[in-house]
XYZ file of C-alpha atoms in Angstrom:
786
model
C 0.133 -0.065 -0.071
C 1.056 3.924 -0.879
C 1.992 5.303 2.444
C 2.119 8.980 1.311
C 0.113 10.110 3.430
C -0.482 9.643 6.688
C -3.596 11.267 7.258
C -4.672 11.267 3.624
C -3.179 8.415 1.676
C -4.029 6.705 -1.987
C -4.120 3.493 -3.205
C -5.433 2.619 -6.881
C -8.761 4.232 -6.772
C -9.774 4.837 -3.293
C -8.863 8.064 -0.944
C -9.167 7.102 2.155
C -8.902 9.469 5.766
C -9.696 9.591 9.087
C -13.414 10.224 8.962
C -14.577 8.567 5.256
C -14.068 6.500 2.509
C -14.635 8.268 -1.328
C -14.060 6.838 -4.388
C -11.380 8.565 -6.647
C -12.493 10.553 -9.539
C -10.744 8.976 -12.401
C -10.105 11.759 -14.211
C -7.905 13.041 -10.808
C -5.806 10.003 -10.076
C -3.018 11.598 -12.747
C -3.113 14.980 -11.266
C -4.799 18.002 -13.306
C -2.937 21.025 -15.020
C -5.950 23.450 -13.195
C -6.766 22.325 -9.088
C -9.848 24.607 -9.334
C -11.866 21.564 -11.649
C -11.260 19.202 -8.727
C -14.138 16.979 -7.952
C -12.368 16.174 -4.045
C -10.945 19.550 -2.140
C -9.865 18.826 0.630
C -5.515 19.404 2.095
C -5.150 15.155 0.676
C -6.075 15.888 -2.611
C -4.138 19.342 -3.484
C -1.230 17.615 -2.193
C -1.934 14.343 -3.856
C -2.336 16.374 -7.170
C 0.907 18.547 -6.514
C 2.909 15.378 -5.425
C 1.276 13.445 -8.879
C 2.635 16.230 -11.566
C 5.903 17.069 -9.630
C 7.028 13.080 -10.189
C 6.404 13.437 -13.397
C 8.817 17.492 -13.577
C 5.433 19.125 -14.525
C 6.271 21.593 -10.834
C 3.189 24.563 -12.393
C -0.092 24.339 -11.266
C -3.278 26.151 -11.972
C -5.691 27.445 -9.853
C -7.322 30.042 -11.580
C -5.549 32.178 -12.731
C -2.636 32.272 -9.913
C -0.158 29.284 -9.951
C 1.816 27.239 -7.459
C 5.612 26.811 -8.688
C 6.769 23.756 -6.742
C 10.731 24.198 -6.355
C 12.801 21.244 -9.121
C 15.216 21.850 -7.010
C 17.473 21.240 -10.609
C 16.888 22.234 -14.430
C 14.558 20.753 -16.178
C 15.601 20.294 -19.421
C 13.273 22.243 -22.551
C 10.700 23.539 -19.971
C 12.368 27.968 -20.622
C 13.863 28.096 -24.510
C 13.158 30.652 -26.218
C 11.001 28.801 -28.483
C 8.785 27.843 -25.345
C 8.732 31.690 -25.086
C 7.020 31.998 -28.167
C 4.747 29.237 -27.757
C 2.873 30.943 -24.979
C 3.375 34.458 -25.856
C 0.469 33.055 -28.884
C -1.961 31.470 -26.634
C -4.709 32.483 -23.949
C -3.746 30.982 -20.788
C -5.214 27.690 -20.613
C -4.683 26.542 -23.281
C -1.046 25.273 -23.029
C 0.419 22.983 -20.041
C 0.602 25.986 -16.594
C 4.149 27.543 -16.987
C 5.164 30.799 -15.371
C 5.122 32.190 -18.761
C 1.773 32.232 -19.225
C 0.953 33.774 -16.273
C 4.020 36.454 -17.464
C 1.908 36.936 -20.802
C -1.574 36.701 -19.595
C 0.194 39.990 -17.028
C 1.358 41.526 -19.580
C -1.809 40.787 -22.304
C -3.657 43.049 -19.700
C -1.831 45.980 -19.766
C -4.376 46.641 -23.156
C -7.010 44.414 -21.687
C -7.841 46.522 -18.574
C -5.720 49.177 -18.999
C -4.113 49.452 -15.736
C -0.824 48.900 -14.032
C -0.288 45.189 -13.272
C 1.885 43.647 -10.167
C 3.373 40.049 -10.391
C 3.664 39.039 -6.408
C 5.813 35.980 -5.591
C 5.900 34.560 -2.335
C 6.991 31.731 -0.004
C 9.300 30.560 2.239
C 12.686 31.352 1.655
C 14.618 28.512 -0.728
C 10.895 27.414 -2.613
C 11.884 29.614 -5.657
C 10.484 32.978 -5.495
C 13.697 34.546 -7.311
C 14.336 32.116 -10.212
C 10.455 32.694 -10.974
C 11.578 36.432 -10.789
C 14.064 36.521 -13.391
C 12.276 33.728 -15.489
C 9.281 36.395 -16.174
C 11.779 39.670 -16.222
C 13.156 36.967 -19.237
C 9.857 36.459 -21.012
C 8.848 40.181 -20.869
C 11.767 40.680 -22.388
C 11.442 38.586 -25.523
C 7.761 39.482 -25.518
C 8.226 42.853 -25.385
C 10.437 42.623 -28.665
C 7.945 40.793 -30.711
C 5.958 44.109 -31.447
C 8.563 45.855 -33.048
C 10.328 45.989 -36.215
C 14.219 46.195 -36.302
C 15.207 49.115 -36.220
C 12.945 50.612 -32.336
C 14.522 46.239 -31.826
C 17.893 47.792 -31.196
C 16.752 51.274 -29.810
C 15.457 48.761 -26.834
C 17.263 45.826 -27.194
C 19.746 48.196 -24.986
C 17.854 48.721 -22.455
C 15.797 45.762 -21.705
C 19.681 43.625 -21.797
C 21.099 46.144 -18.720
C 17.066 45.086 -16.887
C 18.400 41.739 -17.372
C 21.937 41.456 -16.774
C 20.954 43.563 -12.867
C 20.126 40.514 -11.665
C 23.936 38.455 -11.597
C 24.751 41.862 -10.097
C 21.176 42.196 -7.331
C 22.171 38.165 -6.581
C 25.962 38.249 -5.598
C 25.284 41.911 -3.663
C 22.760 40.759 -1.536
C 21.672 37.062 -1.678
C 23.486 35.078 0.670
C 23.735 30.601 1.365
C 21.435 30.527 4.409
C 19.884 26.374 6.213
C 16.959 26.513 3.135
C 18.257 28.596 0.902
C 21.894 28.566 -0.785
C 20.549 31.576 -2.871
C 18.622 33.020 -0.449
C 17.806 36.793 -0.986
C 18.781 39.138 1.688
C 16.690 42.101 0.962
C 13.907 42.551 -0.826
C 13.497 44.426 -4.345
C 10.341 45.479 -6.539
C 11.670 45.844 -9.846
C 8.791 47.638 -11.958
C 9.059 47.681 -15.928
C 7.837 50.283 -18.000
C 5.715 49.380 -21.048
C 4.957 52.286 -23.508
C 2.519 51.819 -25.975
C 3.951 49.744 -28.290
C 3.924 46.859 -25.853
C 8.361 47.107 -24.893
C 10.527 47.534 -22.465
C 11.339 51.158 -22.544
C 12.454 51.422 -18.645
C 12.662 51.182 -14.833
C 13.700 50.973 -11.935
C 14.529 48.899 -9.256
C 13.431 49.316 -5.430
C 15.267 47.135 -2.574
C 14.009 46.989 1.528
C 15.976 46.108 4.046
C 19.529 44.614 3.643
C 20.564 42.572 6.086
C 23.609 44.748 7.184
C 24.683 42.325 9.896
C 25.202 39.285 7.415
C 29.008 41.254 6.471
C 29.875 40.449 9.625
C 28.526 37.573 11.230
C 26.444 34.452 10.031
C 25.079 31.257 11.340
C 26.759 27.814 11.201
C 26.309 26.729 7.962
C 25.727 29.818 6.147
C 27.755 32.321 4.446
C 28.402 35.740 3.186
C 27.268 37.325 1.177
C 28.057 36.089 -2.150
C 30.009 38.782 -3.832
C 32.667 38.286 -1.289
C 33.633 34.801 -2.636
C 33.484 35.833 -6.292
C 35.728 38.178 -5.132
C 38.401 35.665 -3.757
C 37.982 33.267 -6.532
C 37.691 35.334 -9.859
C 40.512 38.063 -9.803
C 43.414 36.728 -10.948
C 47.260 36.551 -9.039
C 48.202 40.485 -10.204
C 45.117 41.351 -8.493
C 45.539 39.205 -5.676
C 48.730 40.787 -4.774
C 47.707 44.344 -5.070
C 44.484 43.319 -2.830
C 46.400 41.488 -0.179
C 43.925 38.754 -0.910
C 44.202 34.829 -0.598
C 41.818 31.833 0.795
C 38.172 32.506 2.382
C 39.350 30.494 4.607
C 41.455 33.497 5.949
C 39.050 35.565 6.389
C 37.492 36.313 10.033
C 33.788 37.763 7.938
C 34.150 34.372 6.388
C 35.463 31.687 8.085
C 33.398 31.413 11.270
C 29.763 30.279 10.502
C 32.462 27.193 8.913
C 31.284 27.147 5.875
C 32.823 28.533 2.765
C 32.741 27.009 0.153
C 29.369 25.747 -1.656
C 29.575 22.673 -4.431
C 25.847 24.285 -5.797
C 27.913 27.867 -6.999
C 31.026 28.529 -8.850
C 32.173 31.284 -7.158
C 34.548 32.174 -10.166
C 31.674 31.579 -12.916
C 30.255 34.034 -10.775
C 32.764 36.502 -10.436
C 32.713 36.877 -14.492
C 28.993 37.097 -14.749
C 29.031 40.177 -12.808
C 32.021 42.158 -14.200
C 29.905 41.027 -17.432
C 27.129 42.871 -15.857
C 28.790 45.869 -14.739
C 29.681 45.661 -18.421
C 26.397 45.583 -20.254
C 25.464 47.948 -16.714
C 28.656 50.696 -17.894
C 30.391 50.688 -15.001
C 33.424 52.619 -15.910
C 36.383 49.737 -15.694
C 37.613 52.751 -12.487
C 34.621 52.031 -10.750
C 34.478 48.306 -10.648
C 38.406 48.809 -9.568
C 36.706 51.111 -6.427
C 33.900 48.707 -5.728
C 36.229 45.513 -5.241
C 39.106 47.189 -3.558
C 36.507 48.410 -0.836
C 35.161 44.387 -0.680
C 38.630 44.075 0.222
C 38.734 46.719 2.566
C 36.135 45.089 4.383
C 37.681 41.917 4.236
C 40.806 42.836 6.407
C 39.093 44.872 8.185
C 37.119 41.871 10.019
C 40.766 40.973 10.368
C 41.428 42.796 12.790
C 41.667 42.211 16.561
C 41.793 43.857 19.922
C 43.488 42.565 23.238
C 43.049 44.137 26.336
C 46.256 46.628 28.234
C 44.029 49.981 29.529
C 41.732 49.743 27.172
C 41.103 48.088 23.896
C 44.920 47.528 21.918
C 45.456 46.426 18.005
C 48.404 44.044 18.952
C 48.967 43.063 15.011
C 48.747 45.778 12.745
C 48.989 43.668 9.499
C 45.434 43.820 9.373
C 45.119 46.934 10.198
C 47.162 48.461 7.669
C 45.767 46.673 5.085
C 41.908 47.778 5.418
C 43.131 51.312 6.053
C 45.579 50.861 2.625
C 42.567 49.698 0.693
C 40.238 51.933 1.861
C 42.990 55.258 1.586
C 42.024 56.001 5.097
C 45.310 56.928 7.746
C 46.323 54.063 9.657
C 46.999 56.034 13.017
C 43.366 57.505 12.489
C 41.896 54.550 11.819
C 43.369 52.958 15.318
C 41.800 55.352 17.519
C 38.239 55.534 16.100
C 38.094 51.797 16.477
C 39.923 51.687 20.214
C 38.597 55.301 21.524
C 35.324 57.135 21.115
C 35.809 61.229 20.235
C 32.990 62.877 21.944
C 32.564 67.376 21.487
C 31.612 68.618 24.151
C 31.355 72.336 25.229
C 33.533 72.737 22.603
C 36.577 69.886 23.889
C 37.035 66.656 22.366
C 36.863 64.112 25.196
C 38.612 60.700 24.454
C 37.293 57.838 25.917
C 38.718 54.402 25.754
C 36.598 51.231 24.435
C 36.705 47.737 25.932
C 37.318 44.948 23.438
C 34.105 45.049 22.877
C 32.866 47.615 22.067
C 35.692 48.093 19.382
C 34.830 44.923 17.956
C 31.047 46.659 17.738
C 33.003 49.696 15.952
C 34.840 47.074 13.309
C 31.755 45.495 12.544
C 29.721 48.784 12.203
C 31.958 50.691 10.193
C 31.962 46.784 7.328
C 28.945 47.255 7.635
C 28.374 50.969 6.456
C 30.627 50.387 4.127
C 28.725 47.667 2.396
C 25.739 48.926 2.637
C 26.444 52.293 1.298
C 27.968 50.242 -1.538
C 25.130 48.158 -1.755
C 23.441 51.655 -2.382
C 25.622 53.198 -4.829
C 25.402 49.816 -7.046
C 21.468 49.953 -7.025
C 21.964 54.158 -8.035
C 23.904 52.547 -10.784
C 21.569 50.242 -12.201
C 18.700 52.793 -11.701
C 20.372 55.375 -13.585
C 21.414 53.020 -16.469
C 17.723 51.639 -16.759
C 15.665 54.911 -16.232
C 13.109 55.313 -19.351
C 10.084 56.715 -19.731
C 6.735 55.721 -17.804
C 4.573 57.490 -20.027
C 1.594 54.931 -20.097
C 1.523 51.759 -18.084
C 3.928 49.611 -15.814
C 4.236 45.682 -15.010
C 5.261 45.886 -11.325
C 7.069 42.588 -10.157
C 7.663 41.720 -6.308
C 10.223 39.602 -5.133
C 10.829 39.457 -1.619
C 11.962 37.668 1.332
C 10.400 34.770 2.603
C 8.259 33.440 6.082
C 11.669 32.713 8.079
C 11.952 30.642 11.121
C 15.247 30.022 12.255
C 16.396 28.485 16.188
C 17.103 31.362 16.482
C 14.935 34.929 15.443
C 17.024 38.002 15.514
C 15.118 41.440 14.436
C 15.842 40.668 9.946
C 13.670 37.922 10.553
C 10.934 40.240 12.616
C 10.844 42.776 9.820
C 11.133 39.864 7.252
C 8.269 38.584 8.411
C 5.737 41.357 9.194
C 6.668 41.903 5.564
C 5.403 38.278 4.922
C 2.445 39.236 6.499
C 1.600 41.873 5.013
C 1.981 40.483 1.624
C -0.118 37.109 3.235
C -2.909 40.540 4.519
C -2.731 41.762 -0.007
C -3.468 38.504 -0.830
C -6.075 37.621 1.059
C -7.677 40.863 0.258
C -7.988 40.613 -3.314
C -8.501 36.785 -3.075
C -11.037 36.664 -0.542
C -12.477 39.806 1.660
C -12.913 42.522 -2.005
C -14.470 39.190 -4.025
C -16.735 37.806 -1.656
C -18.268 42.049 -0.653
C -18.867 42.728 -4.363
C -20.600 39.448 -4.742
C -22.602 40.791 -1.634
C -22.742 44.383 -2.871
C -23.027 43.178 -6.133
C -27.195 40.470 -5.143
C -25.246 37.515 -6.661
C -25.623 34.270 -5.790
C -23.178 33.448 -3.266
C -22.218 31.095 -0.232
C -19.367 32.317 1.771
C -16.572 30.687 2.160
C -13.967 30.943 5.210
C -10.736 32.321 4.725
C -8.059 32.597 7.883
C -8.023 36.238 8.585
C -4.457 37.422 9.540
C -5.715 40.963 10.597
C -5.655 40.669 14.376
C -1.765 39.195 14.081
C -0.904 42.497 11.579
C -2.439 45.330 14.507
C -0.410 43.316 17.071
C 2.899 44.143 14.951
C 2.228 47.442 13.723
C -0.690 49.083 15.164
C -1.204 51.692 17.977
C 0.892 50.475 21.011
C 2.413 47.720 18.670
C 5.276 45.694 18.837
C 6.481 47.821 16.623
C 5.404 51.007 17.798
C 7.224 50.054 21.169
C 10.458 48.363 19.749
C 10.900 52.508 18.433
C 9.410 54.246 21.786
C 12.483 51.908 24.031
C 14.561 53.181 21.370
C 14.446 56.981 21.825
C 15.450 56.672 25.451
C 18.961 56.351 25.836
C 19.216 54.343 28.720
C 16.680 51.850 27.895
C 17.890 48.348 27.231
C 16.955 44.887 25.398
C 15.477 44.106 28.808
C 13.040 46.566 29.354
C 11.819 46.557 25.774
C 11.126 42.955 27.075
C 9.198 43.288 29.940
C 7.010 46.490 27.914
C 6.191 44.485 26.021
C 4.923 41.253 28.152
C 3.147 44.210 30.408
C 1.739 45.374 27.228
C 0.623 42.222 25.600
C 0.864 39.492 27.294
C -3.073 38.378 27.156
C -2.363 39.157 23.168
C -3.670 35.771 21.964
C -1.381 36.656 19.321
C 1.175 37.450 21.428
C 3.437 34.133 23.134
C 5.409 35.127 26.376
C 7.711 32.505 27.405
C 6.795 30.094 30.462
C 10.775 30.730 31.131
C 12.553 33.805 32.102
C 14.282 34.233 28.603
C 14.874 37.001 26.028
C 12.667 36.317 23.731
C 8.782 37.243 23.009
C 7.294 34.799 20.279
C 4.367 35.881 17.783
C 1.465 33.862 15.786
C 1.929 34.636 12.540
C -0.101 33.289 9.986
C 2.568 30.300 8.822
C 3.038 29.651 12.338
C 5.116 30.367 15.420
C 8.096 32.307 15.275
C 10.188 33.041 19.056
C 12.252 36.293 18.398
C 15.882 36.860 20.164
C 14.729 39.795 21.624
C 18.347 40.496 22.400
C 20.392 43.182 20.179
C 16.540 44.763 19.138
C 16.885 48.468 20.154
C 21.265 48.527 18.384
C 19.683 47.253 15.262
C 16.828 49.214 14.991
C 18.536 52.436 16.199
C 21.400 51.924 13.894
C 23.244 54.619 14.774
C 26.587 55.624 13.473
C 29.694 57.317 15.423
C 30.593 60.772 13.830
C 34.126 60.413 14.587
C 33.524 57.069 12.320
C 31.608 58.760 9.974
C 34.298 62.034 9.670
C 37.332 59.363 9.847
C 35.563 58.339 6.127
C 34.858 61.131 4.378
C 39.038 62.177 5.365
C 39.504 59.208 2.889
C 41.916 60.078 -0.415
C 39.888 58.032 -2.493
C 36.860 59.881 -3.799
C 34.969 56.841 -4.361
C 34.187 56.455 -0.898
C 33.873 60.154 0.479
C 31.012 60.289 -2.324
C 29.492 56.721 -0.572
C 29.467 59.200 2.993
C 29.165 62.654 1.582
C 25.281 62.763 2.318
C 25.383 60.524 4.814
C 24.072 62.311 8.252
C 25.689 62.489 11.576
C 24.463 60.259 15.141
C 23.836 63.882 16.234
C 22.270 65.786 13.133
C 20.009 63.079 11.003
C 17.260 63.918 8.856
C 14.231 63.090 11.613
C 10.867 62.712 11.906
C 8.615 65.378 13.816
C 6.437 63.041 16.717
C 3.979 65.471 18.423
C 6.206 68.554 19.109
C 9.815 66.798 19.334
C 11.501 65.928 16.482
C 13.023 62.124 16.387
C 16.012 60.058 14.071
C 13.638 58.086 12.201
C 14.041 54.431 12.729
C 14.600 51.043 10.482
C 11.874 49.958 11.689
C 9.685 52.844 10.782
C 11.622 54.094 7.303
C 10.835 49.869 6.645
C 7.208 50.076 7.373
C 7.260 53.085 5.870
C 8.540 51.797 2.377
C 6.783 48.968 3.485
C 3.037 50.908 3.197
C 4.067 52.725 -0.095
C 4.809 49.512 -2.257
C 0.872 48.222 -0.300
C 0.014 51.371 -1.980
C 1.353 50.974 -5.266
C 0.705 47.397 -5.394
C -2.882 47.932 -4.337
C -3.757 49.970 -7.629
C -2.296 47.567 -9.747
C -4.272 44.494 -11.188
C -2.199 41.916 -9.567
C -0.904 38.398 -9.949
C 0.060 35.736 -8.018
C 3.157 32.798 -8.271
C 2.425 30.780 -4.447
C 5.896 29.332 -4.728
C 6.483 25.905 -2.251
C 9.237 23.574 -1.004
C 8.585 20.255 -1.543
C 11.920 19.600 0.796
C 14.316 20.856 3.240
C 17.151 19.215 2.374
C 16.959 21.292 -1.460
C 17.357 18.016 -2.594
C 15.495 17.138 -6.311
C 12.927 14.583 -6.488
C 11.951 14.653 -2.404
C 8.424 16.081 -1.749
C 8.515 15.594 1.978
C 4.554 15.651 2.137
C 4.454 17.074 5.626
C 6.631 20.338 4.827
C 4.173 21.379 1.852
C 1.262 20.766 3.607
C 2.090 22.452 6.015
C 2.238 25.500 3.473
C -0.824 24.524 2.076
C -2.595 25.098 5.426
C -1.114 28.528 6.541
C -0.962 30.279 2.759
C -4.657 29.438 2.823
C -4.221 27.001 -1.012
C -7.290 24.797 -0.269
C -9.854 28.341 0.520
C -8.044 30.021 -2.513
C -8.893 26.576 -4.636
C -12.436 26.501 -3.383
C -13.228 30.436 -4.219
C -11.529 30.161 -7.820
C -13.717 26.740 -8.553
C -17.251 28.651 -7.456
C -16.415 32.519 -7.680
C -16.178 34.881 -10.703
C -12.867 36.224 -10.749
C -13.865 38.191 -13.861
C -15.790 41.324 -13.668
C -16.909 43.890 -15.709
C -19.247 46.509 -16.225
C -22.474 46.056 -18.365
C -21.081 49.176 -20.839
C -17.917 47.747 -20.380
C -18.557 44.036 -21.767
C -20.304 44.532 -24.265
C -17.892 47.283 -26.212
C -15.322 44.618 -25.451
C -17.071 41.586 -27.458
C -19.856 43.463 -29.342
C -18.069 42.418 -32.311
C -19.231 38.881 -31.007
C -22.876 39.802 -31.417
C -23.454 41.228 -34.691
C -25.998 38.232 -36.454
C -27.828 38.448 -33.003
C -31.840 40.265 -32.298
C -30.469 41.900 -29.401
C -32.454 43.864 -27.051
C -31.871 47.861 -26.615
C -31.141 48.554 -22.974
C -27.496 47.473 -22.373
C -28.200 44.338 -19.784
C -30.002 42.596 -22.000
C -27.803 42.457 -24.726
C -25.213 40.791 -22.515
C -28.087 39.023 -21.402
C -27.873 37.295 -25.272
C -24.440 37.183 -25.540
C -23.691 35.119 -22.396
C -26.748 33.079 -22.564
C -25.928 31.829 -26.603
C -22.269 31.466 -25.381
C -23.055 29.731 -22.467
C -25.899 28.437 -23.122
C -25.605 26.212 -19.090
C -25.541 29.396 -17.212
C -23.294 28.147 -15.138
C -20.479 30.215 -15.719
C -21.589 32.859 -14.931
C -24.403 36.112 -13.022
C -25.553 38.697 -13.767
C -25.173 41.885 -10.648
C -26.747 45.162 -10.419
C -24.257 46.953 -12.497
C -21.271 44.530 -13.443
C -20.823 40.958 -15.498
C -19.280 38.212 -13.923
C -18.007 35.556 -15.117
C -15.554 32.213 -14.669
C -11.713 32.453 -16.058
C -12.470 29.979 -18.276
C -15.594 31.257 -20.109
C -13.774 34.736 -20.152
C -10.872 32.472 -21.745
C -13.322 31.040 -24.089
C -15.206 34.691 -25.298
C -11.642 35.661 -25.278
C -10.299 32.865 -27.726
C -13.773 33.269 -29.948
C -13.519 37.973 -30.384
C -9.590 37.175 -30.854
C -11.323 34.410 -33.562
C -13.832 37.690 -34.851
C -11.372 39.791 -34.398
C -8.889 37.452 -37.115
C -11.518 36.793 -39.497
C -12.798 40.852 -39.211
C -8.938 41.710 -40.140
C -9.143 39.107 -42.674
C -11.852 40.525 -44.172
C -10.877 44.321 -44.100
C -7.767 42.597 -45.414
C -9.388 40.217 -48.483
C -11.327 43.934 -49.545
C -7.806 45.898 -48.921
C -6.370 43.436 -50.668
C -8.584 43.813 -53.787
C -8.745 47.490 -53.882
C -4.651 47.368 -53.946
C -5.270 44.911 -56.908
C -7.511 46.410 -58.274
C -6.142 49.841 -58.172
C -2.205 47.660 -59.311
C -4.419 46.480 -62.657
C -6.134 50.117 -63.515
C -1.828 51.469 -63.375
C -0.863 48.562 -65.927
C -3.429 48.854 -67.252
C -3.093 51.612 -67.908
C 0.604 51.343 -68.825
C -0.317 48.537 -71.687
C -2.790 50.610 -73.309
C -0.199 53.929 -73.062
C 2.635 51.584 -74.411
C 0.092 49.485 -76.567
C -0.560 53.143 -78.182
C 2.347 54.543 -78.566
C 3.709 51.032 -80.365
C 0.864 51.597 -82.111
C 1.694 55.234 -83.510
C 5.296 54.157 -83.963
C 4.241 51.244 -86.400
C 2.187 53.627 -87.874
C 4.247 56.225 -88.227
C 6.805 53.298 -89.282
C 4.612 52.343 -91.831
C 3.334 56.072 -93.140
C 7.587 56.693 -93.843
C 8.216 53.408 -94.835
C 5.635 54.160 -97.193
C 6.369 57.701 -97.895
C 9.711 57.232 -98.887
C 8.466 54.734 -101.288
C 6.431 57.101 -102.892
C 8.647 59.353 -103.035
C 11.040 56.663 -105.273
C 7.635 55.487 -107.354
C 7.162 59.579 -107.751
C 10.596 60.534 -108.803
C 10.721 57.183 -111.074
C 7.678 58.284 -112.996
C 8.901 62.616 -113.069
C 12.649 61.078 -114.027
C 10.896 58.861 -116.854
C 7.829 61.610 -117.522
C 11.155 64.107 -117.814
C 13.052 61.352 -119.933
C 10.062 61.288 -122.710
C 9.472 65.001 -122.615
C 13.388 65.201 -123.274
C 13.356 62.767 -126.363
C 10.493 64.637 -128.213
C 11.954 67.708 -127.622
C 15.092 65.578 -128.810
C 13.123 64.935 -131.905
C 11.360 67.849 -132.583
C 14.744 69.705 -132.819
C 15.827 66.708 -134.675
C 13.042 67.585 -137.056
C 13.841 71.207 -137.616
C 17.161 70.672 -138.362
């Protein structure tokens, strides 16, 4: 017996659950393309469908216009070739097997079908394949947008699209890293916005980044790695450059070796370096700019090797790493030593130096390294955006690739913000798939039985509302004497009775949150310092004195600790914290998404070992449950994902009504059309102001509409070609007549001249004969007279 599921498993044609035994539908044994067509709806049937398809390398499955993608953790031959892209670009959603290209194509078509901005939200756990999905959508849109142009325009716009595609290797190298769950985990969020012109091509774009995990630069969890670019740097430089930057093996650098993992067999660091350099050339980074970036990265690595001992305060016993980092960063070694081992403060116009402890010195060193990397990352993003910037005079397609939900053994401030972002995205998904849709059904008076779904609004209220977790963290961050312990006490005191807040039973440094994806325990230690993100004035001033313009420019406009940009809060001015800035940017993102028509890609991780051909039913079932997959399938099966006002519906499909006897009113016209094209009346309803359709019926109507338009176009084309042919015929006929006229005139003239010449000859001969005759007569008469 197949023991695939412990609580739901299948044997031949029977589905056995702990509740009842039912016969499995024979059409579902091999799996279906669209899970909205499943006859049996429960977690087991959905998971079994995904499993059956996964075994055949069919990693994509529809839920209406939503697509579920199961990470194969291996390449699949022929799945993403150019011919595949062209095939999907010519078909409607549902005409071909499920594919991410079909979603990208439908998103592209909707720019003109709906006349509004579009967006694709790619969600899932870390390691589920979100970054790869983003790259595939970008690649498809680049190809399809070129098909609409003639050769001249293709050459003009291809450089912009190539630049957008080439931004991916750079972004991944600087923003991705190996984690426990994912060898290529995005440690920042990004929203790629493509500007599309009315001709259909990509004419520009921009990248918005969110919350880079700076802490990874200086420390990583066991088994994880730092950002890819550091390992690529060490593997890709030639011998001369390595000597110039004093570089050796990854094992020799504290910022790379502390996790015990410096190599990943699934990643070619040398090839990554080549791709990054090539991409930078395409993005028009100058050779000097590339060199400055590489030198800064090398300086960060040497900075991490600076060690401290206690001798009346922190001291640096070995100067090798110090000298190398100072040289690469353009700093004076003595000034760097002073900045790392003592704090400089100006009090009443007098400078006061305070020795630092070893731990404080280490913190200063790490703070310097994180600041350098973060500013370099920001500079790279700005450089990319300046290259791909273009007009935004028509519509846009946004692609959101943001960090997946995370729950490690120890979770810090970064995981708290990451999971907060995922809560917002889940709320957005719930709002569009469940809340707004069912609310509109009710408002329009449709016959409908509401589908229950899990609302994560209360969890979000716990995090972001007044006196929520974010508010308390920010409040404590503004108190100089506040500590992580006082923060934890406030959190416990304020929210101990909240159902979504978890107070540990024993006195530990944790607080918990019951997220939509499960409970997560967060370590409070370090939260306040990370949230304040303070950077000492003396360290900032040190970097501004670098002899390298690149380093100086990075920090020229960075505000000092005592003179930062401020937020007005009541009567007080407060510095913006990391979490408050992230919250504002997240709300701005949500506003952008809310003004766009969304498409959803739900990425699923089949196992936690990152291994191909392994489908862990516990791991998958948990993702299906917390993501609301069952409820999504139910509403896609029963609901009406397409809704159009009567007037818009009539305008779009009136081409199908030419031979129909139609009523005078718009509602009646819509009714007649739908009755003709869906006699069963099972796939639509008429509301008070709108037509509600299932996606399958809209696809049918769209196909018929295109056929009618094609047929009309063929008739128009035939008439135009006939007109042109007749015009050409008349032109040719006129030319032939003209040629005939002229040729006949030529022949007539030739004949006339010939006859004229003959007549003259005849006249000449005759006159000569007559003249000779007269001459002979005269001669004879003369002779007679003689």
